[in-house]
Amino acid sequence: MTDARIPTARLGTQGPEVGVQGLGCMGMSFAYGPTDAEQARAALDRALELGVTLYDTADAYGAGENERFLAPFFRAHRDEVVIATKFALSIPKDDPTKRIIRNDAPYIREAVEGSLRRLDVDVIDLYYMHRRDVNVPIEETVGTMAELVREGKVKHLGLSEVTAEELRAAHAVHPIAAVQSEWSLFSRDIEAHVVPAARELGVALVPYSPLGRGFLTGAFANADQDLTADDFRRQQPRFTGDNAAANAALLQPLRAIAEAHGATPAQIALAWVQQRAAVDSLAVVPIPGTRKAGRVEENVGAVRITLTEDELARLEPIAGKVAGERYADMSFTSAGRE
């Protein structure tokens, strides 16, 4: 692994230029079991050294704790990083385990002030609507977000898990820099409608969970057996019981291609996502999550792997054979509303 910095890509026609791979920071303090703060800080530092400049968090990750954890790193490197955070998943005070989707103007304004305070910054570089509340017209939601841009609290706007129709409606109100949706060898539903719409509008795609929440690394085969009790993947349909066993069997082509490249399965899975930029003719900046510097180096190494047409063809059938939905309730995803 050399220390050469990765290439860059622009988020949207007017958005920031960032490294072609970002870093998902959720797991540094939330969702994936016990974490080591010192190791996570080392991962942040190493990512920046390698040219990773887009750092992704949300106010709902650990009820704001993830934003607080990242604040010192952002403060130390403010001119070098692009900070992305999100609103929409409100946490009821009487039940911190629940999430209520809110896209209304009063909530957005409350949320942005909270994120600015926890992140200890004057402006958020990329502000996402985390999930869509279908009871609030998206034009109203994006209208409020656009006001935040005019007020200097936010620089650029993003949306997460929206349909093609929702993206077009939002973009008509204010330019959208990026759409964040799940996209991997295991999850390709956005290719039917969202990707073509993003290409048409000049919007970048920011794939989250590009490693299938770790399943594509081959590191575990059954969430019930291999993951800690507080790991949220134990509730995911794809990762338990018969589904997990069936999906583990789909990794063989990935392993074979990795061996041929002298790479890891994770690197091949990420290379596939990175290569969608050329395949689909739009900016693609995946945000694999990790808490270790060594994994950052491994992930960044995928940027320099080019898969052949034959290798892409061998990987093509995988998504169609995956057992189980990516969420128990798909209504909160673009695929659930298309």
Coordinates of N, CA and C in Angstrom, one line a residue, residues 3-143:
D3 N 1.4 5.5 -0.2 CA 0.8 6.6 0.4 C 0.3 7.6 -0.6
A4 N 0.2 7.2 -1.9 CA -0.3 8.1 -3.0 C -1.7 8.4 -2.7
R5 N -2.1 9.6 -2.8 CA -3.5 10.0 -2.5 C -4.4 9.6 -3.7
I6 N -5.6 9.2 -3.3 CA -6.6 8.8 -4.3 C -7.1 9.9 -5.2
P7 N -7.6 9.6 -6.4 CA -8.2 10.6 -7.2 C -9.4 11.3 -6.6
T8 N -9.9 12.3 -7.2 CA -11.0 13.0 -6.7 C -12.2 13.0 -7.7
A9 N -13.4 13.3 -7.2 CA -14.6 13.5 -8.0 C -15.4 14.6 -7.4
R10 N -16.2 15.2 -8.2 CA -17.1 16.3 -7.7 C -18.5 15.8 -7.4
L11 N -19.0 16.2 -6.3 CA -20.4 15.9 -5.9 C -21.3 16.8 -6.5
G12 N -22.0 16.4 -7.5 CA -23.0 17.3 -8.2 C -22.2 18.3 -9.1
T13 N -23.0 19.1 -9.8 CA -22.3 20.0 -10.7 C -21.8 21.2 -10.0
Q14 N -22.2 21.5 -8.8 CA -21.8 22.7 -8.0 C -21.2 22.3 -6.7
G15 N -21.1 21.0 -6.4 CA -20.7 20.6 -5.1 C -19.2 20.5 -4.9
P16 N -18.8 20.0 -3.7 CA -17.4 20.0 -3.4 C -16.7 18.8 -4.1
E17 N -15.4 19.0 -4.3 CA -14.5 18.0 -4.9 C -14.0 17.1 -3.7
V18 N -14.1 15.8 -3.8 CA -13.7 14.9 -2.7 C -12.9 13.8 -3.2
G19 N -12.3 13.0 -2.4 CA -11.6 11.8 -2.8 C -12.7 10.8 -3.3
V20 N -12.3 10.0 -4.3 CA -13.3 9.1 -4.9 C -13.8 8.0 -3.9
Q21 N -13.2 7.9 -2.8 CA -13.8 7.1 -1.7 C -13.9 7.9 -0.4
G22 N -15.0 7.8 0.3 CA -15.2 8.5 1.5 C -15.1 7.5 2.7
L23 N -15.5 8.0 3.8 CA -15.4 7.1 5.0 C -16.7 7.2 5.8
G24 N -17.4 6.1 6.0 CA -18.6 6.1 6.8 C -18.2 5.9 8.3
C25 N -18.6 6.9 9.1 CA -18.1 6.9 10.5 C -19.1 6.4 11.5
M26 N -20.2 5.9 11.1 CA -21.3 5.5 12.0 C -20.7 4.5 13.1
G27 N -20.0 3.4 12.6 CA -19.6 2.4 13.4 C -18.6 2.8 14.5
M28 N -18.0 3.9 14.4 CA -17.0 4.4 15.3 C -17.6 4.6 16.7
S29 N -18.9 4.7 16.8 CA -19.5 4.9 18.1 C -21.0 4.4 18.1
F30 N -21.4 3.5 17.1 CA -22.8 3.2 17.1 C -22.9 2.0 16.2
A31 N -23.9 1.1 16.6 CA -24.5 0.0 15.7 C -23.7 -1.3 15.6
Y32 N -22.4 -1.2 15.6 CA -21.7 -2.5 15.2 C -20.9 -3.0 16.4
G33 N -21.5 -2.9 17.6 CA -20.8 -3.5 18.8 C -19.7 -2.6 19.4
P34 N -18.9 -3.2 20.3 CA -17.9 -2.4 21.0 C -16.9 -1.8 20.0
T35 N -16.4 -0.6 20.4 CA -15.4 0.1 19.6 C -14.3 0.6 20.4
D36 N -13.2 0.9 19.8 CA -12.0 1.4 20.5 C -11.8 2.8 20.0
A37 N -11.9 3.8 20.8 CA -11.9 5.2 20.4 C -10.5 5.6 19.8
E38 N -9.4 5.0 20.4 CA -8.1 5.3 19.9 C -7.9 4.8 18.5
Q39 N -8.3 3.6 18.3 CA -8.2 3.0 17.0 C -9.0 3.7 15.9
A40 N -10.2 4.2 16.3 CA -11.1 4.9 15.4 C -10.4 6.2 15.0
R41 N -9.8 6.9 16.0 CA -9.1 8.2 15.7 C -7.9 7.9 14.7
A42 N -7.2 6.8 14.9 CA -6.1 6.5 14.0 C -6.6 6.2 12.6
A43 N -7.8 5.6 12.5 CA -8.4 5.4 11.2 C -8.8 6.7 10.5
L44 N -9.3 7.6 11.2 CA -9.6 9.0 10.7 C -8.3 9.6 10.1
D45 N -7.3 9.6 10.9 CA -6.0 10.2 10.5 C -5.5 9.6 9.3
R46 N -5.5 8.2 9.2 CA -4.9 7.5 8.1 C -5.7 7.8 6.8
A47 N -7.0 7.8 7.0 CA -7.9 8.1 5.8 C -7.5 9.4 5.2
L48 N -7.3 10.4 6.0 CA -7.0 11.8 5.5 C -5.7 11.7 4.8
E49 N -4.7 11.0 5.3 CA -3.4 10.9 4.7 C -3.5 10.3 3.3
L50 N -4.4 9.4 3.1 CA -4.6 8.7 1.8 C -5.5 9.4 0.8
G51 N -6.0 10.6 1.2 CA -6.8 11.4 0.3 C -8.3 11.2 0.5
V52 N -8.7 10.5 1.5 CA -10.2 10.4 1.8 C -10.6 11.7 2.5
T53 N -11.5 12.4 1.9 CA -11.8 13.8 2.4 C -13.3 13.9 2.8
L54 N -14.2 12.9 2.3 CA -15.6 13.0 2.7 C -15.8 12.1 3.9
Y55 N -16.3 12.7 5.0 CA -16.6 11.9 6.2 C -18.1 12.0 6.5
D56 N -18.7 10.9 6.7 CA -20.1 10.8 6.8 C -20.6 10.4 8.2
T57 N -21.5 11.1 8.7 CA -22.1 10.9 10.0 C -23.6 11.2 10.0
A58 N -24.3 11.2 11.1 CA -25.7 11.6 11.2 C -26.0 11.9 12.6
D59 N -27.0 12.8 12.8 CA -27.4 13.1 14.2 C -28.0 11.9 14.9
A60 N -28.5 10.9 14.2 CA -29.1 9.7 14.8 C -28.1 8.7 15.3
Y61 N -26.9 8.8 14.8 CA -25.9 7.8 15.2 C -25.5 8.0 16.6
G62 N -26.0 7.1 17.5 CA -25.7 7.2 18.9 C -26.3 8.4 19.5
A63 N -27.5 8.9 19.0 CA -28.1 10.1 19.5 C -27.2 11.3 19.6
G64 N -26.4 11.5 18.5 CA -25.5 12.6 18.5 C -24.1 12.3 18.9
E65 N -23.9 11.2 19.5 CA -22.6 10.8 20.0 C -21.5 10.7 18.9
N66 N -21.9 10.2 17.7 CA -21.0 10.1 16.6 C -20.5 11.5 16.2
E67 N -21.4 12.4 16.1 CA -21.0 13.8 15.7 C -20.0 14.4 16.8
R68 N -20.3 14.1 18.0 CA -19.4 14.6 19.1 C -18.0 14.0 19.0
F69 N -18.0 12.7 18.7 CA -16.7 12.0 18.6 C -15.9 12.5 17.5
L70 N -16.5 12.9 16.4 CA -15.8 13.4 15.2 C -15.3 14.8 15.3
A71 N -16.0 15.6 16.2 CA -15.7 17.0 16.2 C -14.3 17.4 16.4
P72 N -13.5 16.8 17.3 CA -12.1 17.2 17.4 C -11.3 17.0 16.1
F73 N -11.5 15.9 15.4 CA -10.9 15.6 14.2 C -11.2 16.6 13.1
F74 N -12.5 17.0 13.0 CA -12.9 18.0 12.1 C -12.3 19.3 12.4
R75 N -12.3 19.6 13.7 CA -11.8 20.9 14.1 C -10.3 21.1 13.7
A76 N -9.5 20.0 13.9 CA -8.1 20.0 13.6 C -7.8 20.0 12.1
H77 N -8.8 19.6 11.3 CA -8.5 19.5 9.8 C -9.7 20.2 9.0
R78 N -10.2 21.3 9.5 CA -11.4 21.8 9.0 C -11.3 22.2 7.5
D79 N -10.1 22.7 7.1 CA -10.0 23.1 5.7 C -9.7 21.9 4.7
E80 N -9.5 20.7 5.3 CA -9.1 19.6 4.5 C -10.3 18.6 4.3
V81 N -11.3 18.7 5.1 CA -12.3 17.7 5.1 C -13.7 18.3 4.6
V82 N -14.5 17.4 4.1 CA -15.9 17.7 3.7 C -16.8 16.9 4.7
I83 N -17.5 17.7 5.5 CA -18.3 17.1 6.6 C -19.7 16.8 6.1
A84 N -20.2 15.6 6.1 CA -21.6 15.3 5.7 C -22.3 14.7 6.9
T85 N -23.4 15.3 7.2 CA -24.3 14.8 8.3 C -25.7 14.8 7.8
K86 N -26.6 14.3 8.7 CA -28.0 14.1 8.2 C -29.0 14.4 9.3
F87 N -30.2 14.7 8.9 CA -31.4 14.8 9.8 C -32.5 13.9 9.3
A88 N -33.5 13.8 10.1 CA -34.8 13.1 9.8 C -35.2 12.0 10.7
L89 N -34.2 11.4 11.4 CA -34.6 10.3 12.3 C -34.6 10.8 13.8
S90 N -35.8 11.3 14.2 CA -36.0 11.9 15.5 C -36.1 10.8 16.5
I91 N -35.4 11.0 17.7 CA -35.4 10.0 18.8 C -36.3 10.5 19.9
P92 N -37.4 9.8 20.1 CA -38.3 10.2 21.2 C -37.6 10.2 22.6
K93 N -37.9 11.2 23.4 CA -37.3 11.2 24.7 C -37.7 10.1 25.6
D94 N -38.9 9.6 25.4 CA -39.4 8.5 26.3 C -39.0 7.1 25.8
D95 N -38.3 7.0 24.6 CA -37.9 5.7 24.1 C -36.7 5.9 23.2
P96 N -35.5 5.9 23.7 CA -34.3 6.2 22.9 C -34.0 5.1 21.9
T97 N -34.7 4.0 21.9 CA -34.5 2.9 21.0 C -35.3 3.1 19.7
K98 N -36.2 4.1 19.7 CA -37.1 4.3 18.5 C -36.6 5.4 17.6
R99 N -37.0 5.4 16.4 CA -36.7 6.5 15.4 C -38.0 6.9 14.7
I100 N -38.3 8.2 14.7 CA -39.5 8.7 14.0 C -39.0 9.6 12.9
I101 N -39.5 9.3 11.7 CA -39.0 10.1 10.5 C -39.8 11.5 10.5
R102 N -39.0 12.5 10.5 CA -39.5 13.9 10.4 C -38.8 14.7 9.4
N103 N -39.6 15.3 8.5 CA -39.1 16.2 7.4 C -39.6 17.6 7.5
D104 N -40.3 17.9 8.6 CA -41.0 19.2 8.7 C -40.0 20.3 9.0
A105 N -40.3 21.5 8.7 CA -39.4 22.7 8.8 C -39.0 22.9 10.2
P106 N -39.9 22.9 11.2 CA -39.4 23.2 12.6 C -38.4 22.1 13.1
Y107 N -38.6 20.9 12.7 CA -37.7 19.8 13.1 C -36.3 20.0 12.4
I108 N -36.3 20.3 11.1 CA -35.1 20.5 10.4 C -34.3 21.6 11.0
R109 N -34.9 22.7 11.3 CA -34.2 23.8 11.9 C -33.6 23.4 13.3
E110 N -34.4 22.7 14.1 CA -33.9 22.2 15.4 C -32.7 21.3 15.2
A111 N -32.8 20.4 14.2 CA -31.8 19.4 13.9 C -30.5 20.0 13.5
V112 N -30.5 21.0 12.5 CA -29.3 21.6 12.0 C -28.5 22.3 13.1
E113 N -29.3 23.0 14.0 CA -28.6 23.7 15.1 C -27.9 22.7 16.0
G114 N -28.6 21.6 16.3 CA -28.0 20.5 17.1 C -26.7 20.0 16.5
S115 N -26.8 19.7 15.2 CA -25.6 19.2 14.5 C -24.4 20.2 14.5
L116 N -24.7 21.4 14.2 CA -23.7 22.4 14.2 C -23.0 22.5 15.6
R117 N -23.8 22.4 16.6 CA -23.3 22.5 18.0 C -22.4 21.3 18.3
R118 N -22.9 20.1 18.0 CA -22.1 18.9 18.4 C -20.9 18.8 17.5
L119 N -20.9 19.2 16.3 CA -19.8 19.1 15.4 C -18.8 20.2 15.6
D120 N -19.3 21.3 16.3 CA -18.5 22.4 16.7 C -17.9 23.1 15.4
V121 N -18.9 23.3 14.5 CA -18.5 24.0 13.2 C -19.5 25.1 13.0
D122 N -19.2 26.0 12.1 CA -20.1 27.1 11.7 C -21.0 26.8 10.5
V123 N -20.5 25.8 9.7 CA -21.3 25.4 8.5 C -21.1 23.9 8.3
I124 N -22.1 23.3 7.8 CA -22.1 21.9 7.4 C -21.9 21.8 5.9
D125 N -20.9 21.1 5.4 CA -20.6 21.0 4.0 C -21.6 20.4 3.2
L126 N -22.2 19.2 3.7 CA -23.2 18.5 2.9 C -24.2 18.0 3.9
Y127 N -25.4 18.5 3.7 CA -26.5 18.2 4.7 C -27.6 17.3 4.0
Y128 N -27.7 16.1 4.5 CA -28.7 15.1 3.9 C -30.0 15.0 4.6
M129 N -31.0 14.8 3.9 CA -32.3 14.3 4.4 C -32.1 12.8 4.5
H130 N -32.1 12.3 5.8 CA -31.7 10.9 6.0 C -32.7 9.9 5.5
R131 N -34.0 10.2 5.8 CA -35.1 9.3 5.3 C -36.3 10.2 4.9
R132 N -37.1 9.7 4.1 CA -38.2 10.5 3.6 C -39.5 10.3 4.3
D133 N -40.1 11.4 4.8 CA -41.4 11.4 5.4 C -42.4 11.7 4.3
V134 N -43.1 10.7 3.8 CA -44.0 10.9 2.7 C -45.2 11.8 3.0
N135 N -45.4 12.1 4.2 CA -46.5 13.0 4.6 C -46.2 14.5 4.4
V136 N -44.9 14.7 4.2 CA -44.4 16.1 3.9 C -44.0 16.2 2.5
P137 N -44.6 17.1 1.7 CA -44.1 17.3 0.3 C -42.6 17.5 0.3
I138 N -41.9 16.8 -0.6 CA -40.5 16.9 -0.6 C -40.0 18.3 -1.0
E139 N -40.9 19.0 -1.8 CA -40.6 20.4 -2.2 C -40.5 21.3 -0.9
E140 N -41.4 21.0 0.1 CA -41.3 21.8 1.3 C -40.0 21.5 2.1
T141 N -39.7 20.2 2.2 CA -38.5 19.8 2.9 C -37.3 20.4 2.3
V142 N -37.1 20.3 1.0 CA -35.9 20.9 0.3 C -36.0 22.4 0.3
G143 N -37.2 22.9 0.3 CA -37.3 24.4 0.5 C -36.7 24.9 1.8

